[in-house]
CSV table of C-alpha atoms in Angstrom, one decimal:
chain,number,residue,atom,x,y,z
A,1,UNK,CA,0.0,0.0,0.0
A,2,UNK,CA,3.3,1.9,0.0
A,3,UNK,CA,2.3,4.2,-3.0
A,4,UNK,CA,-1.1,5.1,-2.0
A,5,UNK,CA,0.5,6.7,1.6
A,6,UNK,CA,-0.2,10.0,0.4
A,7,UNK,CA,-3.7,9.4,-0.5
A,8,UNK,CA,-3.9,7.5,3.3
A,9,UNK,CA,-2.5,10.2,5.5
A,10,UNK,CA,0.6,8.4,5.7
A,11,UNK,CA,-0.3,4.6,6.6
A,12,UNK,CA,1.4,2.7,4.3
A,13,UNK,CA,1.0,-0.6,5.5
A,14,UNK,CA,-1.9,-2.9,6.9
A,15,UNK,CA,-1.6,-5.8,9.2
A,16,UNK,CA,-3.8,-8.3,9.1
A,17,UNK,CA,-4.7,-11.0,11.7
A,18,UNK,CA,-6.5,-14.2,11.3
A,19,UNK,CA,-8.4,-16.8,13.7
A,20,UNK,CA,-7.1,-19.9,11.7
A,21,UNK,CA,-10.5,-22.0,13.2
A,22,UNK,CA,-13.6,-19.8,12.3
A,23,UNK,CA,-11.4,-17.8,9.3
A,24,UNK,CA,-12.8,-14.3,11.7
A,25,UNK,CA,-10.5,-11.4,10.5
A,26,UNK,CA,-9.0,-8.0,11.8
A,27,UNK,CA,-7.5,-5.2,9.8
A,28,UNK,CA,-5.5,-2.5,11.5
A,29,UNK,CA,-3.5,0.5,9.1
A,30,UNK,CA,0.1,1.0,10.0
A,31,UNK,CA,2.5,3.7,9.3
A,32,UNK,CA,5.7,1.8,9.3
A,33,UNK,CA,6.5,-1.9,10.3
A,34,UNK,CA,9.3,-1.0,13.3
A,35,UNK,CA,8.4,-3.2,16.2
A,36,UNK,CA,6.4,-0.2,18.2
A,37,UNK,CA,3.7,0.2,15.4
A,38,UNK,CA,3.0,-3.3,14.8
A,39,UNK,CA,3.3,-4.2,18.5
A,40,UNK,CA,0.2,-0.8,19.0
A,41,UNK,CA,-1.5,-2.5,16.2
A,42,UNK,CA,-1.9,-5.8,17.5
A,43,UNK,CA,-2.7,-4.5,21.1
A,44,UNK,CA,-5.7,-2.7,19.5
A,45,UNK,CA,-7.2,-5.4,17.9
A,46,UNK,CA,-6.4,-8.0,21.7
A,47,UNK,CA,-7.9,-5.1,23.7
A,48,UNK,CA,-11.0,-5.3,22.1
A,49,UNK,CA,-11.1,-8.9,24.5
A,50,UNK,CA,-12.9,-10.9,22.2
A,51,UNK,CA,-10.8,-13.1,20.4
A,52,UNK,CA,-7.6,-13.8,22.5
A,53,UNK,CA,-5.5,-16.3,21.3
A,54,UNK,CA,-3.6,-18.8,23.4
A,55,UNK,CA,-1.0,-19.0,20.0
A,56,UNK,CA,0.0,-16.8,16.9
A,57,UNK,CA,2.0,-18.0,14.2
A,58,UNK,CA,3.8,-15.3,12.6
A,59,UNK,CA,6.7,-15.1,10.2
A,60,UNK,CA,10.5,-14.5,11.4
A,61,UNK,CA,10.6,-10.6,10.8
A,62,UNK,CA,12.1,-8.5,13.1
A,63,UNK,CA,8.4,-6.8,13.2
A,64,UNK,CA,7.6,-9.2,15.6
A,65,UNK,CA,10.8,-10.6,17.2
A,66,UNK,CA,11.2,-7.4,19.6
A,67,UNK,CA,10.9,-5.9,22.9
A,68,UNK,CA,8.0,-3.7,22.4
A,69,UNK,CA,5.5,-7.0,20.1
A,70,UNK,CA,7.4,-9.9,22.6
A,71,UNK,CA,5.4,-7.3,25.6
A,72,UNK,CA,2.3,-7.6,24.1
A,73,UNK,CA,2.6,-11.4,23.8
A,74,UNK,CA,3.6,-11.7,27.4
A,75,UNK,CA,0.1,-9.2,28.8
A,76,UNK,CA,-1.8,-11.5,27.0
A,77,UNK,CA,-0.2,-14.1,27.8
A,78,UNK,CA,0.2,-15.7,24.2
A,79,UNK,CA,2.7,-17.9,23.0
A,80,UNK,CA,4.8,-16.5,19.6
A,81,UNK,CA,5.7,-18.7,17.4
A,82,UNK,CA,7.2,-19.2,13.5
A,83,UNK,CA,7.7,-22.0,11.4
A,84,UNK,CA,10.7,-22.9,8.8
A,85,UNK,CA,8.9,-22.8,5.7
A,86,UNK,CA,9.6,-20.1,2.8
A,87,UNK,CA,5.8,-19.6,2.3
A,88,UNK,CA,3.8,-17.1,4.5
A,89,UNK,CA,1.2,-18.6,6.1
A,90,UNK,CA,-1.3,-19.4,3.7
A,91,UNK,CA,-4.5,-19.1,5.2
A,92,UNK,CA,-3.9,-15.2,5.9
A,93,UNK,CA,-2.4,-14.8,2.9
A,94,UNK,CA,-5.7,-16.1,1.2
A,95,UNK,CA,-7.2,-13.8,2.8
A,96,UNK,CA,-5.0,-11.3,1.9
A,97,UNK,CA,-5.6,-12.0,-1.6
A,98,UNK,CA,-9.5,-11.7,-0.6
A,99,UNK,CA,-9.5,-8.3,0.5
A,100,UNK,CA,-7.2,-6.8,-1.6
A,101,UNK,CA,-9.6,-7.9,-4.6
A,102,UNK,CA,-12.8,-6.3,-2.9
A,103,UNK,CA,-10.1,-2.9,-2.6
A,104,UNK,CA,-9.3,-2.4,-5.9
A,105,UNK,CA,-12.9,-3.1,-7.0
A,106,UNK,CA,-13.6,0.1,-4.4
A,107,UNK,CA,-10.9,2.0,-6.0
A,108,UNK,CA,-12.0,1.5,-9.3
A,109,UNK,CA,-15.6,2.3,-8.1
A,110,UNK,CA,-14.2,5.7,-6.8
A,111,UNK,CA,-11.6,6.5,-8.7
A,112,UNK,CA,-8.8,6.5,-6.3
A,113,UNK,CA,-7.2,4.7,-3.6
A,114,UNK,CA,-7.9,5.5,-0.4
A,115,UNK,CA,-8.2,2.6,1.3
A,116,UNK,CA,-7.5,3.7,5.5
A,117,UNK,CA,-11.5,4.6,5.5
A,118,UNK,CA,-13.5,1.5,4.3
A,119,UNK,CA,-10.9,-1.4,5.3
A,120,UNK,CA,-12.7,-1.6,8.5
A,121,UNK,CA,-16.5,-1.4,7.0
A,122,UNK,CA,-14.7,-4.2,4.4
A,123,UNK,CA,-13.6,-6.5,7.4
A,124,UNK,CA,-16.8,-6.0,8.7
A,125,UNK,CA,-18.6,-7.5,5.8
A,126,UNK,CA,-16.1,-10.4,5.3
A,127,UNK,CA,-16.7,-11.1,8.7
A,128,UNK,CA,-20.4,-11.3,8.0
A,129,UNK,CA,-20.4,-13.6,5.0
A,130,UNK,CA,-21.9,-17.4,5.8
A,131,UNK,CA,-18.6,-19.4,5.0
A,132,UNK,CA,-19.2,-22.3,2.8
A,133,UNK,CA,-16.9,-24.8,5.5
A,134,UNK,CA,-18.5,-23.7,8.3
A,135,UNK,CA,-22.0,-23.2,7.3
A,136,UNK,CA,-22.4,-19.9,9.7
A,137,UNK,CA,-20.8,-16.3,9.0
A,138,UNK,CA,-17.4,-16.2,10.7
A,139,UNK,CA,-18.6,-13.3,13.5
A,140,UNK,CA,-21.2,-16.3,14.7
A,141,UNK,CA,-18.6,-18.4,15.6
A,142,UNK,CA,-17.7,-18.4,19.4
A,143,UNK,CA,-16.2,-20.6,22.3
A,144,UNK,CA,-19.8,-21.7,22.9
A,145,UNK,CA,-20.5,-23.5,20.2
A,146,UNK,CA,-16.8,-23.9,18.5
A,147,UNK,CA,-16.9,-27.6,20.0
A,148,UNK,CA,-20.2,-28.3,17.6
A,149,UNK,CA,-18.4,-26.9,14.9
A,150,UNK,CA,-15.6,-28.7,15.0
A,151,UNK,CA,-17.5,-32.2,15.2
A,152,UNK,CA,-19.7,-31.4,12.7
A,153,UNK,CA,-17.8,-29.3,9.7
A,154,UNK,CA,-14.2,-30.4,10.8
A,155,UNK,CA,-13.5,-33.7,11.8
A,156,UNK,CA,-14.8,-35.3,8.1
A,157,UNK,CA,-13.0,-32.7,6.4
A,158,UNK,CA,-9.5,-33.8,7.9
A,159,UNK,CA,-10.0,-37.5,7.4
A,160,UNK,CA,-10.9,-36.8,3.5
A,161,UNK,CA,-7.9,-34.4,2.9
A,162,UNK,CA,-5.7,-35.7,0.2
A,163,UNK,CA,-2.2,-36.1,0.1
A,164,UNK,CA,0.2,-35.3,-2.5
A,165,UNK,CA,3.7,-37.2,-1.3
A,166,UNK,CA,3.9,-40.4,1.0
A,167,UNK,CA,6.6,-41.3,3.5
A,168,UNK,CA,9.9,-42.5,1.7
A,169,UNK,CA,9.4,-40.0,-1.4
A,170,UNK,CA,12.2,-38.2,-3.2
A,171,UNK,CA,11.4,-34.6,-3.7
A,172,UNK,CA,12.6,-31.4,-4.0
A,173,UNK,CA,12.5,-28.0,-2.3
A,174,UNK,CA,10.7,-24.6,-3.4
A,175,UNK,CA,13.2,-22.0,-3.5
A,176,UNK,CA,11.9,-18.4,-1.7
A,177,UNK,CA,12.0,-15.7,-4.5
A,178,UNK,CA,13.2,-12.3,-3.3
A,179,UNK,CA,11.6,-9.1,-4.5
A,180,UNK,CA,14.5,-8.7,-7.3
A,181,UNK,CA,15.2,-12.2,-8.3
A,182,UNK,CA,15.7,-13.0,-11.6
A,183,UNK,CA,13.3,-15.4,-13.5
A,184,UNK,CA,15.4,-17.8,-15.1
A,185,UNK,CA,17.2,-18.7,-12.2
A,186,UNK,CA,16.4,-22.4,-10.4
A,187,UNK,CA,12.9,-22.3,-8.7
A,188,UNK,CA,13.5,-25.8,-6.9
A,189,UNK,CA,16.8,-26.9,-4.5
A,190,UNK,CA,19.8,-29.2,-6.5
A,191,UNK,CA,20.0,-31.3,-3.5
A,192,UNK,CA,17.3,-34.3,-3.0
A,193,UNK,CA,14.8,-34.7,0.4
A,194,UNK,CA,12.9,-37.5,2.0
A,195,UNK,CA,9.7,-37.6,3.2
A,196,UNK,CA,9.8,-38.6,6.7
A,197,UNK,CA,6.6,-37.7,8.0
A,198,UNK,CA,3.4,-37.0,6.8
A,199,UNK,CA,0.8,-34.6,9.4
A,200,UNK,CA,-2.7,-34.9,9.4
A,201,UNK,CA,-3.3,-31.2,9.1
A,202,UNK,CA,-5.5,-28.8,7.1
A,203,UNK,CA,-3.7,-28.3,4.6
A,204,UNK,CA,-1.4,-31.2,4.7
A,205,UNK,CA,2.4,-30.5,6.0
A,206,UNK,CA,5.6,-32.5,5.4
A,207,UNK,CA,8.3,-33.4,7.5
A,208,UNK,CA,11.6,-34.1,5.8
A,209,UNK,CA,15.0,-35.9,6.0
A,210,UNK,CA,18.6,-35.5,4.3
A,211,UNK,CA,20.5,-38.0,2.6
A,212,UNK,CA,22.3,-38.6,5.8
A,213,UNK,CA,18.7,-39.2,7.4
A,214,UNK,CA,18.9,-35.9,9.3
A,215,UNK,CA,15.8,-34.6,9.6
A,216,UNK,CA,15.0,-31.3,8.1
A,217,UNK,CA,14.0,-28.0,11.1
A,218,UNK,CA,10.5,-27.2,10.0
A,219,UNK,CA,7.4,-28.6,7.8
A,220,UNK,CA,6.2,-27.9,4.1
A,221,UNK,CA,3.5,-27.6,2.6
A,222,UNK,CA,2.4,-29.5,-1.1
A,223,UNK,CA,3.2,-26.5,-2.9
A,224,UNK,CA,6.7,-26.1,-1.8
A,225,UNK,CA,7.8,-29.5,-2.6
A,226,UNK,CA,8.0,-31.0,-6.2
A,227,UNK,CA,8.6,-34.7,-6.6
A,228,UNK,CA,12.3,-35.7,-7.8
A,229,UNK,CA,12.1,-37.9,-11.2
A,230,UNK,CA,15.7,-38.7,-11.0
A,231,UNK,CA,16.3,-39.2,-7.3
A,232,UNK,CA,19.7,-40.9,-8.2
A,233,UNK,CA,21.5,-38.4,-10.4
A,234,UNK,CA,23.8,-35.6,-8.8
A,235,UNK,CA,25.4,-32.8,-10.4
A,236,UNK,CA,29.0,-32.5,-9.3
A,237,UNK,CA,29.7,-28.4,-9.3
A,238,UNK,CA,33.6,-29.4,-9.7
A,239,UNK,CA,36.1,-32.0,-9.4
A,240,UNK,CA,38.9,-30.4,-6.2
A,241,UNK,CA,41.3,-32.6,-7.2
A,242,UNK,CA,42.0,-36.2,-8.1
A,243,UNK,CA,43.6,-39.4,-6.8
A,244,UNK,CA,44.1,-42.5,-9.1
A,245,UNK,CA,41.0,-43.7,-10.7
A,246,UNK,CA,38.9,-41.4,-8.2
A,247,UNK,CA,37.8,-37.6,-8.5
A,248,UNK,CA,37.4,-35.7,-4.9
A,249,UNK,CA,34.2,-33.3,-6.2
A,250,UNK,CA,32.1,-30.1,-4.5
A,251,UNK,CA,28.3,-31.2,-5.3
A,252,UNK,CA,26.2,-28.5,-6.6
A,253,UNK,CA,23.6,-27.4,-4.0
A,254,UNK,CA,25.5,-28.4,-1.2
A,255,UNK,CA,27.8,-27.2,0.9
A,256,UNK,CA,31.2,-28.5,1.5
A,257,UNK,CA,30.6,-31.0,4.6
A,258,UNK,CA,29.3,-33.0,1.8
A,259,UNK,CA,32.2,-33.1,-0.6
A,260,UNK,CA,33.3,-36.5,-1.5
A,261,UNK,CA,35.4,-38.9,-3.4
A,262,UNK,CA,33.9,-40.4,-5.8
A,263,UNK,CA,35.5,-43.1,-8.8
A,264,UNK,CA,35.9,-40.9,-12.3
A,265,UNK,CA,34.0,-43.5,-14.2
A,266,UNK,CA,30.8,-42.3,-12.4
A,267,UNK,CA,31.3,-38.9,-13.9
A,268,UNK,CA,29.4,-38.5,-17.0
């Protein structure tokens, strides 16, 4: 929202926070993202007292990893926490995508971008909306009747979800693109993965392993992993030096703990 700031009286960001069971959303417009204005942020939208959350997942940025948002966490007694994975979490970021389509239909309806005066009226109506999972509008959902919900709209949801990969597969990881990445450059890791585990969540999650059978920090999700079709082939990067009949070679994608002799005959 950075280039409509001026049109916003300066708020060029907007933080948005969602209740991963029910899908019940809060906007709040930010200035900047230094750990004071997000921490103010997400203490307006706890003191409200409806919807406190024993957890929130965030991602790793310093926005929330500081003294003034690790405060806020502590009042309320919630428990921070982030995962490994490259991909944001996906459920807000659907959301995300939600909002920001119903903005620019608003901007177009107008003909200009302020946003800071109708996100909340916008929330508000998302809020409302009879979601097609839970068969209720998100705002009905409450710690009364959450329990119903959950036997009724969850629990044959999660034994139907389907899964992608199955333990003992080959695959490949989803590289994170930065904001000035080049195309043409590798989307997926050189180096090969494991599936060790496979959770039972909504959406599905992978655990992983190394070659050595280490197992990888974090979980994916299906759309960061692609299936390997040649699980067996390597690239070497370059051959160090050589012995004999044997090369000593640098793999390509991995660092140098994994360097290794290898007999030239295998090097095609």
């Amino acid at each position: 929202m950075i280039p409509y700031a001026r049109e916003n009286g300066g708020y060029k960001y907007l933080l948005t926070c969602i209740d991963i069971f029910s899908k019940y959303a809060w906007t709040v417009p930010v200035k900047s993202k230094t750990g004071k204005d997000i921490a103010e942020a997400m203490k307006s939208i706890l003191s409200k007292g409806r919807r406190v959350p024993k957890h929130l997942h965030t991602d790793r940025g310093k926005k929330f990893y500081n003294k003034d948002f690790e405060a806020v966490m502590k009042k309320y007694n919630i428990n921070l926490y982030s995962t490994y994975s490259n991909l944001k979490a996906s459920i807000v970021e659907r959301f995300n995508r939600t909002l920001k389509n119903i903005m620019w239909k608003q901007f177009s309806l107008h003909g200009n971008h302020k946003w800071t005066n109708i996100v909340s009226k916008l929330t508000s109506d998302y809020n409302e909306r009879k979601h097609r999972t839970i068969g209720m509008a998100l705002a009905r959902v409450t710690q009364k009747n959450e329990k119903d919900i959950l036997k009724t709209k969850f629990v044959q949801r999660v034994g139907s979800v389907s899964r992608k990969f199955k333990i003992g597969d080959k695959v490949r990881v989803s590289k994170a693109k930065h904001l000035f990445e080049k195309g043409y450059e590798p989307n997926w890791t050189t180096e090969i993965f494991t599936v060790r585990r496979v959770a039972p969540t909504d959406p599905v999650t992978y655990h992983l392993q190394d070659y050595l059978e280490q197992p990888i920090s974090g979980c994916f999700y299906e759309e960061e992993l692609s299936k390997a079709k040649h699980a067996d082939i390597y690239l070497v990067e370059k051959v160090i030096k050589r012995r004999g009949d044997q090369a000593y070679v640098k793999w390509l994608g991995f660092d140098d703990s994994h360097n290794s002799w290898i007999n030239k005959k295998d090097i095609v």
